[in-house]
Amino acid sequence: MIRTIILFIIIFSIVVISHELGHFLIGRRNGIRVVEFSVGMGPTLFSFIKGGVKYSLKLLPIGGACMFDGEDGMDREEKEEAGGMHRRAGVEAQLPLSSETTDQRYGRVDLDAQGIAFPEAGVWRRIATVFAGPFFNFILAFVVAVVLILALVGVLMAVAMPKFKKMQTLVDRMNLVSREILTGVPVIRAARRQNHTDQS
């Protein structure tokens, strides 16, 4: 039971990470700002920022995520406006204007250095970025299938080769016996003729 759960977590994580990696690579290729690329879920255990992207390792080893700037449908100006003032139960509450923007939430990542936000990208760039996730899953499935087929062929060859060698040895012996018989028939006939001549 525990082995099954562990195996499921490993397989699920590999599938999700490959999916998110597809979004990440193609998104970056298309000039879309990536805010955070994380492995796992839950609280962050370890993180670092490189190239304007926050890379994180989460507590729960399940799945992962690739966060693009603006993929929640709000651009940075709207977030700053929403952070300035909001209403709760009919009471206005003043919030810090830009203290809880995407920059601070994800470790003050320099988003401007990365390119454009997801909603600002062209439609084909967005389509390619979204499609990259399942496409990378397809590539992963293809690679796994090829590896499994090669492994299966190797196992079958390892099992079948000894039996094939035994069969080949048997065939060789049968061919040898057949040649001896075919070679010996004329000799026997000649000996019989010689006996018949001597008796005459």
GROMACS .gro file of N, CA, C and O in nm, residues 34-161:
model
  512
   34VAL      N    1   0.791   3.508  -1.643
   34VAL     CA    2   0.764   3.399  -1.549
   34VAL      C    3   0.795   3.451  -1.409
   34VAL      O    4   0.907   3.495  -1.381
   35VAL      N    5   0.697   3.446  -1.321
   35VAL     CA    6   0.716   3.496  -1.185
   35VAL      C    7   0.781   3.390  -1.098
   35VAL      O    8   0.879   3.416  -1.027
   36GLU      N    9   0.730   3.267  -1.103
   36GLU     CA   10   0.782   3.162  -1.017
   36GLU      C   11   0.765   3.026  -1.083
   36GLU      O   12   0.661   2.997  -1.144
   37PHE      N   13   0.867   2.944  -1.070
   37PHE     CA   14   0.860   2.803  -1.112
   37PHE      C   15   0.889   2.720  -0.988
   37PHE      O   16   0.998   2.728  -0.931
   38SER      N   17   0.792   2.641  -0.947
   38SER     CA   18   0.806   2.567  -0.822
   38SER      C   19   0.787   2.418  -0.843
   38SER      O   20   0.713   2.375  -0.932
   39VAL      N   21   0.856   2.341  -0.760
   39VAL     CA   22   0.842   2.196  -0.757
   39VAL      C   23   0.780   2.159  -0.624
   39VAL      O   24   0.834   2.193  -0.518
   40GLY      N   25   0.666   2.092  -0.629
   40GLY     CA   26   0.595   2.057  -0.506
   40GLY      C   27   0.486   2.158  -0.474
   40GLY      O   28   0.461   2.252  -0.549
   41MET      N   29   0.421   2.136  -0.359
   41MET     CA   30   0.313   2.224  -0.315
   41MET      C   31   0.330   2.256  -0.168
   41MET      O   32   0.404   2.189  -0.097
   42GLY      N   33   0.257   2.360  -0.123
   42GLY     CA   34   0.262   2.395   0.018
   42GLY      C   35   0.365   2.500   0.049
   42GLY      O   36   0.411   2.575  -0.039
   43PRO      N   37   0.409   2.507   0.176
   43PRO     CA   38   0.509   2.607   0.216
   43PRO      C   39   0.642   2.587   0.144
   43PRO      O   40   0.680   2.475   0.111
   44THR      N   41   0.710   2.697   0.122
   44THR     CA   42   0.839   2.693   0.052
   44THR      C   43   0.950   2.650   0.147
   44THR      O   44   0.968   2.706   0.254
   45LEU      N   45   1.025   2.548   0.106
   45LEU     CA   46   1.141   2.502   0.183
   45LEU      C   47   1.268   2.576   0.142
   45LEU      O   48   1.351   2.609   0.225
   46PHE      N   49   1.279   2.599   0.013
   46PHE     CA   50   1.401   2.661  -0.040
   46PHE      C   51   1.366   2.735  -0.168
   46PHE      O   52   1.284   2.687  -0.247
   47SER      N   53   1.426   2.850  -0.189
   47SER     CA   54   1.400   2.925  -0.312
   47SER      C   55   1.519   3.014  -0.344
   47SER      O   56   1.596   3.051  -0.255
   48PHE      N   57   1.532   3.046  -0.471
   48PHE     CA   58   1.634   3.141  -0.515
   48PHE      C   59   1.584   3.208  -0.643
   48PHE      O   60   1.497   3.155  -0.712
   49ILE      N   61   1.639   3.323  -0.672
   49ILE     CA   62   1.599   3.400  -0.789
   49ILE      C   63   1.714   3.403  -0.888
   49ILE      O   64   1.828   3.435  -0.853
   50LYS      N   65   1.684   3.369  -1.011
   50LYS     CA   66   1.785   3.370  -1.116
   50LYS      C   67   1.718   3.411  -1.247
   50LYS      O   68   1.616   3.354  -1.286
   51GLY      N   69   1.777   3.509  -1.313
   51GLY     CA   70   1.722   3.555  -1.440
   51GLY      C   71   1.584   3.613  -1.428
   51GLY      O   72   1.504   3.604  -1.520
   52GLY      N   73   1.553   3.670  -1.312
   52GLY     CA   74   1.421   3.730  -1.293
   52GLY      C   75   1.313   3.632  -1.258
   52GLY      O   76   1.196   3.668  -1.252
   53VAL      N   77   1.348   3.505  -1.235
   53VAL     CA   78   1.249   3.402  -1.202
   53VAL      C   79   1.279   3.346  -1.064
   53VAL      O   80   1.395   3.320  -1.031
   54LYS      N   81   1.176   3.329  -0.985
   54LYS     CA   82   1.192   3.268  -0.853
   54LYS      C   83   1.171   3.117  -0.866
   54LYS      O   84   1.064   3.071  -0.905
   55TYR      N   85   1.273   3.040  -0.831
   55TYR     CA   86   1.265   2.895  -0.833
   55TYR      C   87   1.246   2.846  -0.690
   55TYR      O   88   1.324   2.883  -0.601
   56SER      N   89   1.146   2.762  -0.668
   56SER     CA   90   1.110   2.722  -0.532
   56SER      C   91   1.096   2.571  -0.520
   56SER      O   92   1.054   2.504  -0.615
   57LEU      N   93   1.132   2.521  -0.403
   57LEU     CA   94   1.108   2.382  -0.366
   57LEU      C   95   1.009   2.382  -0.251
   57LEU      O   96   1.036   2.438  -0.145
   58LYS      N   97   0.894   2.318  -0.271
   58LYS     CA   98   0.787   2.320  -0.172
   58LYS      C   99   0.793   2.198  -0.080
   58LYS      O  100   0.864   2.101  -0.105
   59LEU      N  101   0.716   2.206   0.027
   59LEU     CA  102   0.717   2.103   0.131
   59LEU      C  103   0.660   1.971   0.081
   59LEU      O  104   0.720   1.865   0.101
   60LEU      N  105   0.544   1.975   0.017
   60LEU     CA  106   0.477   1.852  -0.027
   60LEU      C  107   0.529   1.812  -0.165
   60LEU      O  108   0.517   1.889  -0.260
   61PRO      N  109   0.585   1.692  -0.178
   61PRO     CA  110   0.644   1.650  -0.306
   61PRO      C  111   0.538   1.604  -0.405
   61PRO      O  112   0.541   1.490  -0.454
   62ILE      N  113   0.444   1.690  -0.434
   62ILE     CA  114   0.336   1.656  -0.527
   62ILE      C  115   0.324   1.768  -0.630
   62ILE      O  116   0.291   1.881  -0.597
   63GLY      N  117   0.350   1.736  -0.755
   63GLY     CA  118   0.328   1.831  -0.863
   63GLY      C  119   0.424   1.947  -0.866
   63GLY      O  120   0.538   1.940  -0.820
   64GLY      N  121   0.376   2.059  -0.918
   64GLY     CA  122   0.456   2.179  -0.931
   64GLY      C  123   0.372   2.287  -0.997
   64GLY      O  124   0.253   2.268  -1.024
   65ALA      N  125   0.432   2.401  -1.025
   65ALA     CA  126   0.357   2.512  -1.085
   65ALA      C  127   0.451   2.606  -1.158
   65ALA      O  128   0.568   2.620  -1.122
   66CYS      N  129   0.398   2.671  -1.261
   66CYS     CA  130   0.468   2.777  -1.334
   66CYS      C  131   0.377   2.897  -1.336
   66CYS      O  132   0.270   2.895  -1.399
   67MET      N  133   0.415   3.002  -1.266
   67MET     CA  134   0.331   3.121  -1.251
   67MET      C  135   0.379   3.230  -1.346
   67MET      O  136   0.493   3.275  -1.338
   68PHE      N  137   0.289   3.273  -1.436
   68PHE     CA  138   0.318   3.384  -1.527
   68PHE      C  139   0.259   3.513  -1.470
   68PHE      O  140   0.155   3.511  -1.405
   69ASP      N  141   0.327   3.622  -1.497
   69ASP     CA  142   0.275   3.751  -1.453
   69ASP      C  143   0.148   3.784  -1.530
   69ASP      O  144   0.145   3.780  -1.653
   70GLY      N  145   0.040   3.815  -1.458
   70GLY     CA  146  -0.085   3.854  -1.521
   70GLY      C  147  -0.173   3.741  -1.566
   70GLY      O  148  -0.276   3.764  -1.628
   71GLU      N  149  -0.137   3.615  -1.537
   71GLU     CA  150  -0.220   3.504  -1.584
   71GLU      C  151  -0.351   3.493  -1.508
   71GLU      O  152  -0.440   3.418  -1.547
   72ASP      N  153  -0.363   3.568  -1.396
   72ASP     CA  154  -0.489   3.568  -1.323
   72ASP      C  155  -0.588   3.669  -1.382
   72ASP      O  156  -0.695   3.691  -1.327
   73GLY      N  157  -0.551   3.730  -1.496
   73GLY     CA  158  -0.641   3.820  -1.564
   73GLY      C  159  -0.625   3.966  -1.524
   73GLY      O  160  -0.695   4.053  -1.575
   74MET      N  161  -0.532   3.997  -1.433
   74MET     CA  162  -0.510   4.134  -1.390
   74MET      C  163  -0.369   4.177  -1.427
   74MET      O  164  -0.274   4.102  -1.407
   75ASP      N  165  -0.356   4.293  -1.484
   75ASP     CA  166  -0.222   4.344  -1.510
   75ASP      C  167  -0.168   4.413  -1.386
   75ASP      O  168  -0.237   4.427  -1.285
   76ARG      N  169  -0.047   4.462  -1.390
   76ARG     CA  170   0.017   4.517  -1.270
   76ARG      C  171  -0.050   4.645  -1.222
   76ARG      O  172  -0.060   4.671  -1.103
   77GLU      N  173  -0.098   4.728  -1.318
   77GLU     CA  174  -0.166   4.850  -1.278
   77GLU      C  175  -0.294   4.821  -1.202
   77GLU      O  176  -0.326   4.885  -1.102
   78GLU      N  177  -0.369   4.719  -1.250
   78GLU     CA  178  -0.493   4.682  -1.183
   78GLU      C  179  -0.466   4.629  -1.043
   78GLU      O  180  -0.541   4.653  -0.949
   79LYS      N  181  -0.356   4.553  -1.030
   79LYS     CA  182  -0.322   4.500  -0.897
   79LYS      C  183  -0.287   4.613  -0.801
   79LYS      O  184  -0.322   4.609  -0.683
   80GLU      N  185  -0.215   4.713  -0.852
   80GLU     CA  186  -0.178   4.824  -0.765
   80GLU      C  187  -0.301   4.904  -0.724
   80GLU      O  188  -0.314   4.950  -0.611
   81GLU      N  189  -0.396   4.922  -0.819
   81GLU     CA  190  -0.518   4.992  -0.786
   81GLU      C  191  -0.601   4.912  -0.686
   81GLU      O  192  -0.659   4.968  -0.593
   82ALA      N  193  -0.606   4.779  -0.707
   82ALA     CA  194  -0.682   4.695  -0.614
   82ALA      C  195  -0.616   4.694  -0.478
   82ALA      O  196  -0.684   4.678  -0.375
   83GLY      N  197  -0.482   4.710  -0.476
   83GLY     CA  198  -0.413   4.712  -0.347
   83GLY      C  199  -0.429   4.843  -0.274
   83GLY      O  200  -0.403   4.851  -0.154
   84GLY      N  201  -0.469   4.948  -0.344
   84GLY     CA  202  -0.484   5.077  -0.280
   84GLY      C  203  -0.605   5.086  -0.189
   84GLY      O  204  -0.598   5.141  -0.080
   85MET      N  205  -0.718   5.029  -0.234
   85MET     CA  206  -0.840   5.042  -0.153
   85MET      C  207  -0.938   4.933  -0.191
   85MET      O  208  -0.952   4.901  -0.309
   86HIS      N  209  -1.005   4.871  -0.096
   86HIS     CA  210  -1.108   4.772  -0.123
   86HIS      C  211  -1.217   4.785  -0.018
   86HIS      O  212  -1.201   4.853   0.084
   87ARG      N  213  -1.330   4.720  -0.044
   87ARG     CA  214  -1.445   4.728   0.047
   87ARG      C  215  -1.470   4.591   0.110
   87ARG      O  216  -1.469   4.490   0.041
   88ARG      N  217  -1.493   4.589   0.240
   88ARG     CA  218  -1.531   4.467   0.310
   88ARG      C  219  -1.652   4.498   0.398
   88ARG      O  220  -1.643   4.579   0.488
   89ALA      N  221  -1.762   4.430   0.370
   89ALA     CA  222  -1.887   4.447   0.445
   89ALA      C  223  -1.930   4.593   0.447
   89ALA      O  224  -1.978   4.644   0.548
   90GLY      N  225  -1.908   4.661   0.335
   90GLY     CA  226  -1.952   4.798   0.324
   90GLY      C  227  -1.861   4.898   0.391
   90GLY      O  228  -1.892   5.017   0.396
   91VAL      N  229  -1.744   4.853   0.442
   91VAL     CA  230  -1.651   4.944   0.510
   91VAL      C  231  -1.525   4.955   0.427
   91VAL      O  232  -1.464   4.855   0.391
   92GLU      N  233  -1.483   5.080   0.395
   92GLU     CA  234  -1.362   5.099   0.317
   92GLU      C  235  -1.241   5.081   0.407
   92GLU      O  236  -1.237   5.130   0.519
   93ALA      N  237  -1.144   5.009   0.353
   93ALA     CA  238  -1.019   4.988   0.426
   93ALA      C  239  -0.903   5.027   0.336
   93ALA      O  240  -0.894   4.982   0.223
   94GLN      N  241  -0.816   5.111   0.386
   94GLN     CA  242  -0.700   5.157   0.310
   94GLN      C  243  -0.588   5.054   0.321
   94GLN      O  244  -0.554   5.010   0.430
   95LEU      N  245  -0.534   5.013   0.206
   95LEU     CA  246  -0.423   4.917   0.202
   95LEU      C  247  -0.301   4.985   0.144
   95LEU      O  248  -0.313   5.084   0.070
   96PRO      N  249  -0.182   4.935   0.172
   96PRO     CA  250  -0.061   4.991   0.109
   96PRO      C  251  -0.071   4.983  -0.042
   96PRO      O  252  -0.110   4.881  -0.097
   97LEU      N  253  -0.036   5.091  -0.109
   97LEU     CA  254  -0.059   5.100  -0.252
   97LEU      C  255   0.012   4.994  -0.333
   97LEU      O  256  -0.046   4.935  -0.421
   98SER      N  257   0.137   4.971  -0.309
   98SER     CA  258   0.208   4.875  -0.392
   98SER      C  259   0.289   4.777  -0.310
   98SER      O  260   0.384   4.718  -0.360
   99SER      N  261   0.252   4.758  -0.185
   99SER     CA  262   0.333   4.673  -0.099
   99SER      C  263   0.304   4.525  -0.119
   99SER      O  264   0.387   4.441  -0.090
  100GLU      N  265   0.185   4.490  -0.171
  100GLU     CA  266   0.151   4.350  -0.191
  100GLU      C  267   0.130   4.319  -0.339
  100GLU      O  268   0.043   4.244  -0.376
  101THR      N  269   0.207   4.380  -0.422
  101THR     CA  270   0.200   4.349  -0.564
  101THR      C  271   0.273   4.219  -0.591
  101THR      O  272   0.332   4.158  -0.502
  102THR      N  273   0.268   4.179  -0.717
  102THR     CA  274   0.334   4.054  -0.755
  102THR      C  275   0.482   4.056  -0.721
  102THR      O  276   0.540   3.955  -0.685
  103ASP      N  277   0.544   4.175  -0.732
  103ASP     CA  278   0.687   4.186  -0.706
  103ASP      C  279   0.722   4.139  -0.565
  103ASP      O  280   0.816   4.062  -0.546
  104GLN      N  281   0.646   4.186  -0.466
  104GLN     CA  282   0.679   4.150  -0.328
  104GLN      C  283   0.635   4.009  -0.295
  104GLN      O  284   0.703   3.935  -0.225
  105ARG      N  285   0.520   3.972  -0.345
  105ARG     CA  286   0.465   3.839  -0.314
  105ARG      C  287   0.561   3.729  -0.356
  105ARG      O  288   0.574   3.627  -0.290
  106TYR      N  289   0.629   3.748  -0.467
  106TYR     CA  290   0.720   3.646  -0.516
  106TYR      C  291   0.866   3.688  -0.503
  106TYR      O  292   0.951   3.658  -0.587
  107GLY      N  293   0.897   3.763  -0.399
  107GLY     CA  294   1.036   3.793  -0.369
  107GLY      C  295   1.093   3.908  -0.447
  107GLY      O  296   1.211   3.907  -0.479
  108ARG      N  297   1.010   4.006  -0.481
  108ARG     CA  298   1.054   4.124  -0.556
  108ARG      C  299   1.130   4.085  -0.683
  108ARG      O  300   1.241   4.131  -0.708
  109VAL      N  301   1.068   3.997  -0.759
  109VAL     CA  302   1.128   3.957  -0.886
  109VAL      C  303   1.124   4.075  -0.984
  109VAL      O  304   1.025   4.148  -0.990
  110ASP      N  305   1.231   4.094  -1.057
  110ASP     CA  306   1.238   4.203  -1.153
  110ASP      C  307   1.161   4.161  -1.278
  110ASP      O  308   1.216   4.107  -1.374
  111LEU      N  309   1.029   4.187  -1.278
  111LEU     CA  310   0.945   4.143  -1.388
  111LEU      C  311   0.973   4.217  -1.516
  111LEU      O  312   0.962   4.162  -1.625
  112ASP      N  313   1.010   4.345  -1.506
  112ASP     CA  314   1.032   4.423  -1.627
  112ASP      C  315   1.148   4.369  -1.709
  112ASP      O  316   1.154   4.389  -1.830
  113ALA      N  317   1.241   4.301  -1.644
  113ALA     CA  318   1.357   4.247  -1.715
  113ALA      C  319   1.324   4.121  -1.793
  113ALA      O  320   1.403   4.076  -1.874
  114GLN      N  321   1.206   4.065  -1.769
  114GLN     CA  322   1.173   3.939  -1.832
  114GLN      C  323   1.100   3.952  -1.963
  114GLN      O  324   1.106   3.862  -2.045
  115GLY      N  325   1.024   4.054  -1.983
  115GLY     CA  326   0.945   4.066  -2.105
  115GLY      C  327   0.808   4.121  -2.074
  115GLY      O  328   0.793   4.217  -1.998
  116ILE      N  329   0.707   4.059  -2.130
  116ILE     CA  330   0.571   4.108  -2.118
  116ILE      C  331   0.488   4.015  -2.031
  116ILE      O  332   0.522   3.898  -2.012
  117ALA      N  333   0.378   4.069  -1.978
  117ALA     CA  334   0.286   3.988  -1.899
  117ALA      C  335   0.207   3.895  -1.991
  117ALA      O  336   0.198   3.918  -2.112
  118PHE      N  337   0.150   3.791  -1.934
  118PHE     CA  338   0.078   3.691  -2.013
  118PHE      C  339  -0.036   3.752  -2.094
  118PHE      O  340  -0.047   3.723  -2.214
  119PRO      N  341  -0.122   3.838  -2.035
  119PRO     CA  342  -0.231   3.895  -2.116
  119PRO      C  343  -0.183   3.987  -2.226
  119PRO      O  344  -0.256   4.010  -2.324
  120GLU      N  345  -0.061   4.042  -2.213
  120GLU     CA  346  -0.010   4.135  -2.312
  120GLU      C  347   0.053   4.063  -2.431
  120GLU      O  348   0.080   4.126  -2.534
  121ALA      N  349   0.077   3.933  -2.419
  121ALA     CA  350   0.138   3.858  -2.528
  121ALA      C  351   0.037   3.837  -2.641
  121ALA      O  352  -0.084   3.838  -2.620
  122GLY      N  353   0.090   3.816  -2.762
  122GLY     CA  354   0.003   3.789  -2.876
  122GLY      C  355  -0.073   3.659  -2.858
  122GLY      O  356  -0.034   3.571  -2.781
  123VAL      N  357  -0.182   3.646  -2.931
  123VAL     CA  358  -0.269   3.530  -2.912
  123VAL      C  359  -0.197   3.400  -2.944
  123VAL      O  360  -0.213   3.299  -2.874
  124TRP      N  361  -0.114   3.400  -3.048
  124TRP     CA  362  -0.044   3.277  -3.085
  124TRP      C  363   0.064   3.242  -2.983
  124TRP      O  364   0.093   3.124  -2.960
  125ARG      N  365   0.126   3.343  -2.923
  125ARG     CA  366   0.223   3.317  -2.817
  125ARG      C  367   0.155   3.254  -2.696
  125ARG      O  368   0.208   3.162  -2.634
  126ARG      N  369   0.037   3.305  -2.662
  126ARG     CA  370  -0.037   3.249  -2.550
  126ARG      C  371  -0.083   3.107  -2.579
  126ARG      O  372  -0.076   3.019  -2.494
  127ILE      N  373  -0.131   3.085  -2.703
  127ILE     CA  374  -0.174   2.950  -2.741
  127ILE      C  375  -0.058   2.853  -2.734
  127ILE      O  376  -0.070   2.740  -2.682
  128ALA      N  377   0.058   2.894  -2.788
  128ALA     CA  378   0.175   2.807  -2.786
  128ALA      C  379   0.219   2.776  -2.643
  128ALA      O  380   0.256   2.662  -2.611
  129THR      N  381   0.213   2.876  -2.557
  129THR     CA  382   0.254   2.856  -2.417
  129THR      C  383   0.160   2.762  -2.345
  129THR      O  384   0.204   2.674  -2.269
  130VAL      N  385   0.031   2.777  -2.367
  130VAL     CA  386  -0.066   2.688  -2.304
  130VAL      C  387  -0.057   2.546  -2.360
  130VAL      O  388  -0.064   2.448  -2.286
  131PHE      N  389  -0.039   2.535  -2.492
  131PHE     CA  390  -0.032   2.405  -2.557
  131PHE      C  391   0.095   2.329  -2.521
  131PHE      O  392   0.099   2.205  -2.528
  132ALA      N  393   0.200   2.402  -2.483
  132ALA     CA  394   0.329   2.338  -2.453
  132ALA      C  395   0.320   2.238  -2.339
  132ALA      O  396   0.391   2.138  -2.339
  133GLY      N  397   0.233   2.264  -2.241
  133GLY     CA  398   0.220   2.172  -2.127
  133GLY      C  399   0.180   2.032  -2.169
  133GLY      O  400   0.255   1.936  -2.147
  134PRO      N  401   0.063   2.014  -2.233
  134PRO     CA  402   0.024   1.879  -2.278
  134PRO      C  403   0.118   1.822  -2.383
  134PRO      O  404   0.134   1.700  -2.391
  135PHE      N  405   0.179   1.909  -2.465
  135PHE     CA  406   0.272   1.858  -2.566
  135PHE      C  407   0.394   1.795  -2.500
  135PHE      O  408   0.442   1.689  -2.545
  136PHE      N  409   0.444   1.856  -2.393
  136PHE     CA  410   0.556   1.798  -2.321
  136PHE      C  411   0.515   1.668  -2.253
  136PHE      O  412   0.597   1.575  -2.239
  137ASN      N  413   0.389   1.657  -2.209
  137ASN     CA  414   0.340   1.530  -2.155
  137ASN      C  415   0.341   1.422  -2.262
  137ASN      O  416   0.373   1.306  -2.234
  138PHE      N  417   0.305   1.460  -2.385
  138PHE     CA  418   0.308   1.365  -2.496
  138PHE      C  419   0.450   1.318  -2.523
  138PHE      O  420   0.475   1.198  -2.544
  139ILE      N  421   0.545   1.412  -2.521
  139ILE     CA  422   0.685   1.374  -2.541
  139ILE      C  423   0.732   1.279  -2.431
  139ILE      O  424   0.799   1.178  -2.457
  140LEU      N  425   0.694   1.310  -2.307
  140LEU     CA  426   0.730   1.224  -2.195
  140LEU      C  427   0.673   1.084  -2.213
  140LEU      O  428   0.742   0.984  -2.192
  141ALA      N  429   0.545   1.076  -2.252
  141ALA     CA  430   0.481   0.946  -2.273
  141ALA      C  431   0.551   0.868  -2.385
  141ALA      O  432   0.571   0.746  -2.374
  142PHE      N  433   0.590   0.938  -2.491
  142PHE     CA  434   0.659   0.873  -2.603
  142PHE      C  435   0.794   0.818  -2.558
  142PHE      O  436   0.829   0.703  -2.590
  143VAL      N  437   0.870   0.897  -2.484
  143VAL     CA  438   1.002   0.853  -2.436
  143VAL      C  439   0.987   0.732  -2.343
  143VAL      O  440   1.061   0.633  -2.355
  144VAL      N  441   0.889   0.739  -2.251
  144VAL     CA  442   0.867   0.627  -2.159
  144VAL      C  443   0.828   0.502  -2.236
  144VAL      O  444   0.875   0.391  -2.205
  145ALA      N  445   0.742   0.517  -2.338
  145ALA     CA  446   0.700   0.402  -2.418
  145ALA      C  447   0.818   0.339  -2.491
  145ALA      O  448   0.832   0.216  -2.494
  146VAL      N  449   0.905   0.422  -2.549
  146VAL     CA  450   1.023   0.370  -2.619
  146VAL      C  451   1.115   0.295  -2.522
  146VAL      O  452   1.164   0.186  -2.552
  147VAL      N  453   1.137   0.353  -2.404
  147VAL     CA  454   1.223   0.288  -2.305
  147VAL      C  455   1.163   0.154  -2.261
  147VAL      O  456   1.235   0.053  -2.250
  148LEU      N  457   1.032   0.151  -2.239
  148LEU     CA  458   0.967   0.026  -2.196
  148LEU      C  459   0.975  -0.079  -2.306
  148LEU      O  460   0.999  -0.198  -2.277
  149ILE      N  461   0.955  -0.038  -2.431
  149ILE     CA  462   0.963  -0.133  -2.542
  149ILE      C  463   1.104  -0.190  -2.555
  149ILE      O  464   1.122  -0.311  -2.572
  150LEU      N  465   1.204  -0.103  -2.547
  150LEU     CA  466   1.342  -0.151  -2.555
  150LEU      C  467   1.375  -0.244  -2.439
  150LEU      O  468   1.444  -0.347  -2.458
  151ALA      N  469   1.327  -0.210  -2.320
  151ALA     CA  470   1.350  -0.296  -2.205
  151ALA      C  471   1.282  -0.432  -2.223
  151ALA      O  472   1.340  -0.537  -2.191
  152LEU      N  473   1.158  -0.429  -2.276
  152LEU     CA  474   1.085  -0.554  -2.299
  152LEU      C  475   1.155  -0.641  -2.403
  152LEU      O  476   1.167  -0.763  -2.386
  153VAL      N  477   1.203  -0.577  -2.510
  153VAL     CA  478   1.276  -0.651  -2.613
  153VAL      C  479   1.403  -0.712  -2.555
  153VAL      O  480   1.438  -0.827  -2.584
  154GLY      N  481   1.473  -0.636  -2.471
  154GLY     CA  482   1.594  -0.688  -2.408
  154GLY      C  483   1.565  -0.808  -2.320
  154GLY      O  484   1.639  -0.908  -2.322
  155VAL      N  485   1.456  -0.802  -2.243
  155VAL     CA  486   1.419  -0.915  -2.157
  155VAL      C  487   1.383  -1.037  -2.241
  155VAL      O  488   1.426  -1.150  -2.212
  156LEU      N  489   1.304  -1.015  -2.346
  156LEU     CA  490   1.265  -1.127  -2.433
  156LEU      C  491   1.387  -1.190  -2.500
  156LEU      O  492   1.395  -1.313  -2.513
  157MET      N  493   1.480  -1.106  -2.543
  157MET     CA  494   1.602  -1.159  -2.605
  157MET      C  495   1.683  -1.239  -2.506
  157MET      O  496   1.738  -1.345  -2.538
  158ALA      N  497   1.693  -1.188  -2.383
  158ALA     CA  498   1.769  -1.259  -2.280
  158ALA      C  499   1.707  -1.394  -2.248
  158ALA      O  500   1.777  -1.492  -2.220
  159VAL      N  501   1.574  -1.401  -2.251
  159VAL     CA  502   1.505  -1.527  -2.222
  159VAL      C  503   1.508  -1.621  -2.342
  159VAL      O  504   1.525  -1.743  -2.328
  160ALA      N  505   1.493  -1.564  -2.462
  160ALA     CA  506   1.479  -1.646  -2.581
  160ALA      C  507   1.612  -1.695  -2.638
  160ALA      O  508   1.616  -1.801  -2.702
  161MET      N  509   1.721  -1.621  -2.615
  161MET     CA  510   1.848  -1.659  -2.677
  161MET      C  511   1.896  -1.797  -2.637
  161MET      O  512   1.939  -1.875  -2.723
   0.00000   0.00000   0.00000
